[in-house]
Coordinates of C-alpha atoms in Angstrom, one line a residue:
Chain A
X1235 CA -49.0 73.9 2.5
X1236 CA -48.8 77.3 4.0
X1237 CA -50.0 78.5 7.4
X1238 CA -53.9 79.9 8.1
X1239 CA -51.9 82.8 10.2
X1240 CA -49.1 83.9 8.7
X1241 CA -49.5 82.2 5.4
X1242 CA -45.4 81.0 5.7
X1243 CA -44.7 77.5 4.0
X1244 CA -45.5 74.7 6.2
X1245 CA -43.7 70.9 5.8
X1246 CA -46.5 68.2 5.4
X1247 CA -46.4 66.9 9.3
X1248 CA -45.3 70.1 11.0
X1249 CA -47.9 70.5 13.9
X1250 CA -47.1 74.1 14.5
X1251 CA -45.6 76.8 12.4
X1252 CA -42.4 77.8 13.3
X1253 CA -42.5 80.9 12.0
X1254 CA -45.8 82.1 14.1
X1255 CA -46.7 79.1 16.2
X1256 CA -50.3 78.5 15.5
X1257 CA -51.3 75.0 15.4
X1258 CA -51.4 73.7 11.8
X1259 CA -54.7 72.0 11.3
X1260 CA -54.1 70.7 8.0
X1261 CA -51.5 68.4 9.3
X1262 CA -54.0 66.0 11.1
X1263 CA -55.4 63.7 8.0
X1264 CA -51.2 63.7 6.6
X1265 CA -50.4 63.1 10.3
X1266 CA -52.5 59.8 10.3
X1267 CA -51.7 58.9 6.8
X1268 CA -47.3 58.5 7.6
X1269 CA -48.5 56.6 11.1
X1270 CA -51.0 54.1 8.9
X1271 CA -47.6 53.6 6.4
X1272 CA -45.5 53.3 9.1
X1273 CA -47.1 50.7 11.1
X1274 CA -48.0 48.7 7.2
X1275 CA -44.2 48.8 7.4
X1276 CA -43.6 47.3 10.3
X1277 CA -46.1 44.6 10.0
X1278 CA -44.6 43.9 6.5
X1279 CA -41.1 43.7 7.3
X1280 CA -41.9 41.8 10.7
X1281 CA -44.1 39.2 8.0
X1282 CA -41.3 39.2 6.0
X1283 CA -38.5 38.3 8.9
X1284 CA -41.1 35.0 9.6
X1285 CA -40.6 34.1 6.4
X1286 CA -37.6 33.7 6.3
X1287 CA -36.8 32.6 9.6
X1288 CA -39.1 29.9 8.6
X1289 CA -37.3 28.8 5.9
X1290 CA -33.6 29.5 6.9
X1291 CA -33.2 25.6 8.0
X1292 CA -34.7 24.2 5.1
X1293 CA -32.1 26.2 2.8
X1294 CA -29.1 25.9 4.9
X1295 CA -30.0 22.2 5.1
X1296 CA -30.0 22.2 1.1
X1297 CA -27.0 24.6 1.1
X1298 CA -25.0 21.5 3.0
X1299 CA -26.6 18.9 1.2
X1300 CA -25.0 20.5 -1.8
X1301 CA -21.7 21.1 0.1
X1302 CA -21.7 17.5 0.8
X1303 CA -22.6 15.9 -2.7
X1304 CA -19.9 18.0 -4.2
X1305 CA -17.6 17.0 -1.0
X1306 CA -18.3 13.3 -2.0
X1307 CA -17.6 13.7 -6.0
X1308 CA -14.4 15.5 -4.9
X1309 CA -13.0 12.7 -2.4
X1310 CA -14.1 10.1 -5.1
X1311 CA -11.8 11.4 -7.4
X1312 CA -8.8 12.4 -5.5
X1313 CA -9.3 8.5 -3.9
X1314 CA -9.2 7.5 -8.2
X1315 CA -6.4 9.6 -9.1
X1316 CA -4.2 9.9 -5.5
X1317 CA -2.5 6.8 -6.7
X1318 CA -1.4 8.4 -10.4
X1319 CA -0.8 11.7 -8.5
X1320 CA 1.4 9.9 -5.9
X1321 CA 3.2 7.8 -8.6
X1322 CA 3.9 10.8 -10.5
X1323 CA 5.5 12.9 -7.8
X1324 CA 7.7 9.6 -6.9
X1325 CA 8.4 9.2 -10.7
X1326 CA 10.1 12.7 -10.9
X1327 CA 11.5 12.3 -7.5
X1328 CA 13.1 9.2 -9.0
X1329 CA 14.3 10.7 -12.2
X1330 CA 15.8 13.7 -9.8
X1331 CA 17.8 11.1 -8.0
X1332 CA 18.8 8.9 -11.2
X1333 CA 22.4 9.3 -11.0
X1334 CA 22.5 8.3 -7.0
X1335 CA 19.8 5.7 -7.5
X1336 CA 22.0 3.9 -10.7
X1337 CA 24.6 3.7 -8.8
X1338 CA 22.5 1.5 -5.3
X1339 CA 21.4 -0.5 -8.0
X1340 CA 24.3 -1.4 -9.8
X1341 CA 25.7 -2.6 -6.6
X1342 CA 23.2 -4.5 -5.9
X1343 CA 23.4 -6.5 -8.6
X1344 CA 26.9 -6.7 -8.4
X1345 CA 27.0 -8.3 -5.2
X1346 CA 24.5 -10.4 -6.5
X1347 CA 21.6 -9.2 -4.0
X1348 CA 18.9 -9.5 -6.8
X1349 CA 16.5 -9.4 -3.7
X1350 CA 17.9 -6.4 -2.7
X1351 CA 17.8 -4.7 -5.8
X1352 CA 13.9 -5.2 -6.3
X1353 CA 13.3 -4.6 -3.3
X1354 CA 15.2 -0.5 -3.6
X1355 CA 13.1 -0.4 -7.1
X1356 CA 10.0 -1.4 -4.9
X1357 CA 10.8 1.2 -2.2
X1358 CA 11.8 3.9 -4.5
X1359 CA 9.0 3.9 -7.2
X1360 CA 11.4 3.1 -9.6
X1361 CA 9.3 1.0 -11.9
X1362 CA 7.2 4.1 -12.8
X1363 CA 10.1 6.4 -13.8
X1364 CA 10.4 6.2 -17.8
X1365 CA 14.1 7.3 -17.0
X1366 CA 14.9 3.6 -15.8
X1367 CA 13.1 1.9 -18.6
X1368 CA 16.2 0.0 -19.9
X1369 CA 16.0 -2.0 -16.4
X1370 CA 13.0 -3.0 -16.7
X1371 CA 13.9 -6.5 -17.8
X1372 CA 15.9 -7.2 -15.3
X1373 CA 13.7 -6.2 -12.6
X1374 CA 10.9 -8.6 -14.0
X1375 CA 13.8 -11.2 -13.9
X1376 CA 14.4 -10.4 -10.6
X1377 CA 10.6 -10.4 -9.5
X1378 CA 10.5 -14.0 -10.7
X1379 CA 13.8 -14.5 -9.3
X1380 CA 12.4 -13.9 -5.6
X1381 CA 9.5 -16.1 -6.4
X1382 CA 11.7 -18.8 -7.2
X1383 CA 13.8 -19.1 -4.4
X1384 CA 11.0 -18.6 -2.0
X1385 CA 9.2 -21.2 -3.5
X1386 CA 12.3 -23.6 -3.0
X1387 CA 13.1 -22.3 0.4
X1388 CA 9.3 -22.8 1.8
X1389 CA 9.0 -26.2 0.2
X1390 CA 12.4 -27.7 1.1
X1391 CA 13.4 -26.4 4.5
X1392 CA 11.2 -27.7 7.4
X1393 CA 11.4 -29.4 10.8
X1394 CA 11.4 -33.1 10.9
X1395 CA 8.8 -33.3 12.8
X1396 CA 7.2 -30.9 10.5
X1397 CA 3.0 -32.5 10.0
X1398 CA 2.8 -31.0 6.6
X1399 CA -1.3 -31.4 5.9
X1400 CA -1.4 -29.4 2.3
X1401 CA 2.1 -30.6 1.4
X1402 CA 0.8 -31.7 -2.3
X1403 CA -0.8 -29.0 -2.3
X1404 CA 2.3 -26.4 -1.5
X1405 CA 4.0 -28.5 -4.0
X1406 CA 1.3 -27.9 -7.2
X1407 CA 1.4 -24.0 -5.9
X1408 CA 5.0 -23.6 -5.5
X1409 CA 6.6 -25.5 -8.4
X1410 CA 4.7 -23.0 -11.0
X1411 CA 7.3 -20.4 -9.6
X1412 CA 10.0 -22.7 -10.6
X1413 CA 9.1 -23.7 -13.9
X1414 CA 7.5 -19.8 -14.5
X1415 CA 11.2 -18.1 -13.7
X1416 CA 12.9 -20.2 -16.4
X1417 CA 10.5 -19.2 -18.8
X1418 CA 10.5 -15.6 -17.9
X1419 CA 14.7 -16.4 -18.3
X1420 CA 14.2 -17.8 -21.6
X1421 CA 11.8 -14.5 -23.1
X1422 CA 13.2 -12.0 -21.2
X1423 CA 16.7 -12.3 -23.2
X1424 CA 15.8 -13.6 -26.2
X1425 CA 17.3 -11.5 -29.1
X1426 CA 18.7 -9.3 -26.2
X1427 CA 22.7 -8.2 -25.6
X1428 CA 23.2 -5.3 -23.7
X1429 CA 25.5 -4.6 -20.7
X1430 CA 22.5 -6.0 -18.3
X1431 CA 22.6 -9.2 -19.5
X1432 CA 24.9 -10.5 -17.4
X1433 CA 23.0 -10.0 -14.3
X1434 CA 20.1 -11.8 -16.0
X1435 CA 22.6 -14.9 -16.3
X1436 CA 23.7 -14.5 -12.6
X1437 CA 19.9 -14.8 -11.6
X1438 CA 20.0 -18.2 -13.9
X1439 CA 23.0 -19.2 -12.2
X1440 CA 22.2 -19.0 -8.6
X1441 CA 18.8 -20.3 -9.1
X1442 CA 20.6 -23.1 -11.2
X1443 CA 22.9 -24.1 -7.5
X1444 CA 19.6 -23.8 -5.9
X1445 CA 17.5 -26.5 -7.4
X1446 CA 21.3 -28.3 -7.6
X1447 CA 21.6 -28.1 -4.0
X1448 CA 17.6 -28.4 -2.4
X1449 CA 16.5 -30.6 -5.0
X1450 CA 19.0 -32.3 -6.6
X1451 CA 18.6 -31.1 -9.8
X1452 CA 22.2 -31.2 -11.7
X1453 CA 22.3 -29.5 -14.8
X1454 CA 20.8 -32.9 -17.1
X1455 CA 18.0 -33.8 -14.3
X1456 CA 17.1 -29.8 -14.4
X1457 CA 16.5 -30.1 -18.3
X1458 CA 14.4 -33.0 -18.0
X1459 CA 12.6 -31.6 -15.2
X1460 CA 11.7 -28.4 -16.9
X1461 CA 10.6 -30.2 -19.8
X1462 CA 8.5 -32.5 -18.5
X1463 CA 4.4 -31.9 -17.9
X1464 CA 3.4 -30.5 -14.4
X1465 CA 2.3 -33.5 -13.3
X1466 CA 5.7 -35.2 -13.9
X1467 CA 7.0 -32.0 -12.3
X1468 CA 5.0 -32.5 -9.0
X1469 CA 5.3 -35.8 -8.5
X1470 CA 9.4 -35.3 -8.8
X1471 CA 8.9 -32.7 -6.1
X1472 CA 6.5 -34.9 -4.1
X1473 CA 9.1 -37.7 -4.4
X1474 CA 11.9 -35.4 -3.3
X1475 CA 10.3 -33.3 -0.5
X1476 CA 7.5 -35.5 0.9
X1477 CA 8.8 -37.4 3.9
X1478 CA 7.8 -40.7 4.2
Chain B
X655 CA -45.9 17.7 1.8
X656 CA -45.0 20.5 3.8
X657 CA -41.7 22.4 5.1
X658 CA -41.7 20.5 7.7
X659 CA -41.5 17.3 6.2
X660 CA -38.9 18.3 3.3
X661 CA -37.0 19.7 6.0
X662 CA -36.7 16.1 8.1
X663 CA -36.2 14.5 4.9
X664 CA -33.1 16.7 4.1
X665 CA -31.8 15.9 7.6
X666 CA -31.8 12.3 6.8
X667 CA -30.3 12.8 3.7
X668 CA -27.4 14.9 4.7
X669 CA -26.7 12.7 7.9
X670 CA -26.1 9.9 5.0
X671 CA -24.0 12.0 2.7
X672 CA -22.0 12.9 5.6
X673 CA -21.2 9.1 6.3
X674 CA -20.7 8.6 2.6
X675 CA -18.5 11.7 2.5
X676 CA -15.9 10.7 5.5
X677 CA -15.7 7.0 4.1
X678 CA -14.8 8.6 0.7
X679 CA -12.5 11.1 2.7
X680 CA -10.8 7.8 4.5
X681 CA -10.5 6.1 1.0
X682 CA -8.9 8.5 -0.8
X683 CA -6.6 9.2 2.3
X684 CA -5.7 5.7 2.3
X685 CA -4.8 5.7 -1.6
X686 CA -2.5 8.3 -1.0
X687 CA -0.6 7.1 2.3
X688 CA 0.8 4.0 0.2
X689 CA 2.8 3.1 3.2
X690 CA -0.7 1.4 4.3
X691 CA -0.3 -0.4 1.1
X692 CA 2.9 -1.9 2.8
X693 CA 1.6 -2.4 6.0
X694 CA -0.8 -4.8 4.6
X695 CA 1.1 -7.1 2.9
X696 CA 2.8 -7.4 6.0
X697 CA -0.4 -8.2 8.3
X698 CA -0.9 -11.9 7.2
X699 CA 2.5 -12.1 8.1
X700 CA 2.4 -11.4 11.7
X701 CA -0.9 -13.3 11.6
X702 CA 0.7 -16.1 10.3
X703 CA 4.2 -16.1 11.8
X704 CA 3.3 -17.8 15.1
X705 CA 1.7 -20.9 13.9
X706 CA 4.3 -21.3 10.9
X707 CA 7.1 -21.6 13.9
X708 CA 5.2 -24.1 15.6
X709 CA 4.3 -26.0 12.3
X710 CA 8.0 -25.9 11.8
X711 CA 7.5 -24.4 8.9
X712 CA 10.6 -22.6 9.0
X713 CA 11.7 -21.8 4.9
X714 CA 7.8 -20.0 5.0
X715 CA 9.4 -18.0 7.8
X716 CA 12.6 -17.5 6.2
X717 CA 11.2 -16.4 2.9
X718 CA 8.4 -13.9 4.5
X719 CA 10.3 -12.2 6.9
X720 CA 12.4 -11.5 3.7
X721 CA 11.1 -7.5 3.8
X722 CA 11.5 -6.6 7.0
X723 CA 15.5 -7.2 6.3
X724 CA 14.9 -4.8 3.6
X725 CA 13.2 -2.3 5.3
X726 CA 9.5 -3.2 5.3
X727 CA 7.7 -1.9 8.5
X728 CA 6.9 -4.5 10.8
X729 CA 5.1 -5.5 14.1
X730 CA 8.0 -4.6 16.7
X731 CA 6.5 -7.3 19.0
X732 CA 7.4 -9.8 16.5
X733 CA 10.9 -9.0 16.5
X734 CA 12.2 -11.8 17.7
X735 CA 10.0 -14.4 14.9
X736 CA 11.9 -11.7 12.2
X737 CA 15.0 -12.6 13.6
X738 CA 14.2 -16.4 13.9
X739 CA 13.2 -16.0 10.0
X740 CA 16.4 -14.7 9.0
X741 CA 18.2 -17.3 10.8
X742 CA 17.2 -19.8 8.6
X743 CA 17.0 -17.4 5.5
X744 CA 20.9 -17.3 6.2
X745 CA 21.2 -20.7 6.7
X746 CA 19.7 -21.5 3.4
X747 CA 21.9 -18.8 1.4
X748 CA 25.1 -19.8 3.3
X749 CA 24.7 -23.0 1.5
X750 CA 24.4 -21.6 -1.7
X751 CA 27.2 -19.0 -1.2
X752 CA 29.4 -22.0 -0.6
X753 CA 27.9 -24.4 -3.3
X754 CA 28.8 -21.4 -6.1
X755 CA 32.2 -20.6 -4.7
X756 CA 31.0 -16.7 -2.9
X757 CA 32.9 -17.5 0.3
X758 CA 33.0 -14.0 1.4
X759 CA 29.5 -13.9 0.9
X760 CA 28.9 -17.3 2.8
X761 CA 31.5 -15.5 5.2
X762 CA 29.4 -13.0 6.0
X763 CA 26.1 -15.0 6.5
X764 CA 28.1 -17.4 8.8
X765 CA 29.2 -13.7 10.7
X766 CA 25.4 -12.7 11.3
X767 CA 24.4 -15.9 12.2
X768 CA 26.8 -16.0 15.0
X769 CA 25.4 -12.7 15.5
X770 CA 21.5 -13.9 15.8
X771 CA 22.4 -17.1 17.5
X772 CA 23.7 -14.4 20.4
X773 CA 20.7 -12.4 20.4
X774 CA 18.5 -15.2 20.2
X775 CA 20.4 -17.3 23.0
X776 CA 17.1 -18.4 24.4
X777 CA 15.9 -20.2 21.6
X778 CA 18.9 -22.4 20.8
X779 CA 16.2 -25.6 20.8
X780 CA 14.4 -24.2 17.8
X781 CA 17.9 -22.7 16.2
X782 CA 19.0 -26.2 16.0
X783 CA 16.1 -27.4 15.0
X784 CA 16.2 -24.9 12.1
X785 CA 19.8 -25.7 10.9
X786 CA 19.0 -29.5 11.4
X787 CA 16.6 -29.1 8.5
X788 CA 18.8 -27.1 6.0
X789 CA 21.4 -29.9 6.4
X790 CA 18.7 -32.1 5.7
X791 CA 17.3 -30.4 2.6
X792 CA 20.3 -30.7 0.7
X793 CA 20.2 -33.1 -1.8
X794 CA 23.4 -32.3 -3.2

């Protein structure tokens, strides 16, 4: 717009010219027009901040809900997979060490410590290492081995004054670990020759002077034994280990 | 149903899945710690141990206490039931050492158990109690 004096362009909301300084009467009704937007603004944006403080708990409430859920599925599979994951990591760990680890358990089972030996396997994570696979029959052997002689040393060494309520029933448990390491024995090295066979016959052996020496099994009674049912087996035991 | 009322119900529900969430956090913990794994085989034992030495039921305590001697963790206060376990584990094995012609082996079970019968000098009533019943479960 210009200016009714001097006639010099005028901006939209200038109240005076500042060329001339006369009061520009135009600007009134533009004047009114930017305060009417202005405050529309304000109202709208302060409308506008409600909202959403309004809703700002609801969505940060479904934001965590979310966080959560997804929170849940994660831990639910790292709790399915954290024993693969951890079995891996030992399995390399184990074929890093293969040479070191070889040699324990060779002398283990050279002194004989067949105890010992599953027990390093155990410790180690050995089982799971493919680079030990050609042991693994000897360390079922020597699984069954344990069972074996803990089965004999729990039934046959007690006090005398001992009030053994569940004795028949230790005996029916037990004897299964007997008869079951034999068997395990007899599959394990069928058809088998390699240079771990002799520790397979050590196991045999030992467990052979065990039932000898707590049960009184020489090696004729021990064949009978083994071939008879379970029944005959448990009532031999009973007979043997039951005080009067 | 309003805002407000979605908005309670969400509460409720993430309270839950919070729960849910630090149980599955434990869990999955737990299944990768597999020392815990260990540790609880090994709890029935020191449940058990106790009542097994009164029973005289001492091959049970020979034969459990088996994997501490191998490393298993175990319940230090129970040290001394450990020790009274291998006593008679060592009693048992000397026997066969000797039966199968290992006498250094035997030699060195009889060594320990000198060792153990030292260390355990106030329990000399049970220790004989203990090699009074491997003598008499030989049937050889």
């Amino acid at each position: 717009m210009k200016c009714d004096h001097c006639g010099a362009e005028l901006g939209l909301l200038d109240k005076v010219c500042p060329y001339c300084g006369s009061v520009n009467t135009q600007s009134g009704e533009h004047q009114r027009e930017q305060e009417d937007y202005e405050k529309r603004s304000r109202k709208m944006t302060e409308s506008l901040r409600g909202h959403i403080a309004e809703n700002v708990p609801l969505v940060c409430s479904a934001i965590l809900l979310f966080l959560l859920l997804t929170g849940i599925l994660t831990a639910g599979y790292l709790g399915e997979k954290a024993y693969d994951l951890v079995n891996r990591v030992n399995a390399q760990k184990a074929a890093d060490h293969y040479e070191e680890n070889m040699q324990k358990i060779l002398q283990y089972l050279d002194d004989k410590d067949y105890i010992g030996c599953l027990a390093f396997v155990q410790e180690h994570d050995l089982k799971y290492c493919a680079a030990y696979d050609e042991l693994w029959r000897v360390w079922d052997l020597c699984g069954y081995y344990e069972n074996a002689v803990n089965a004999v040393e729990e039934l046959a060494i007690h006090g005398t004054d001992t009030k053994r309520l569940m004795a028949e029933d230790d005996i029916a448990f037990r004897k299964v670990d007997i008869a079951t390491f034999y068997e395990a024995y007899g599959f394990l090295t069928e058809g088998q020759q390699d240079g771990y066979q002799k520790y397979m016959d050590g196991m045999k052996e030992q467990v052979d002077v065990i039932l000898r020496i707590y049960l009184g099994l020489d090696e004729e009674k021990r064949e009978k034994y083994l071939a008879g049912s379970e029944n005959e087996q448990a009532a031999y035991l009973e007979e043997v280990l039951i005080d009067e | 149903m309003n805002k407000k009322m979605i908005f309670r119900i969400s509460v409720c529900l993430n309270v839950i899945l919070a729960i849910v969430f630090m149980i599955a956090m434990i869990h999955a913990i737990k299944q990768i710690d597999r020392n815990w794994e260990n540790n609880k085989t090994w709890a029935f034992v020191d449940i058990l141990i106790e009542d097994k030495l009164k029973q005289e039921e001492y091959g049970w305590m020979g034969a459990q206490t088996r994997p501490w001697r191998y490393g298993a963790k175990g319940n230090e206060d129970n040290r001394e039931y450990y020790e009274l376990g291998e006593y008679t584990d060592l009693l048992f094995f000397r026997e066969i050492y000797q039966a199968a012609g290992e006498l250094s082996k035997a030699g060195a079970c009889e060594e320990r158990l000198k060792e153990l019968k030292v260390e355990l000098d106030g329990q000399s009533g049970i220790l004989n109690k203990m090699e009074q019943s491997v003598e008499k479960a030989q049937k050889e």
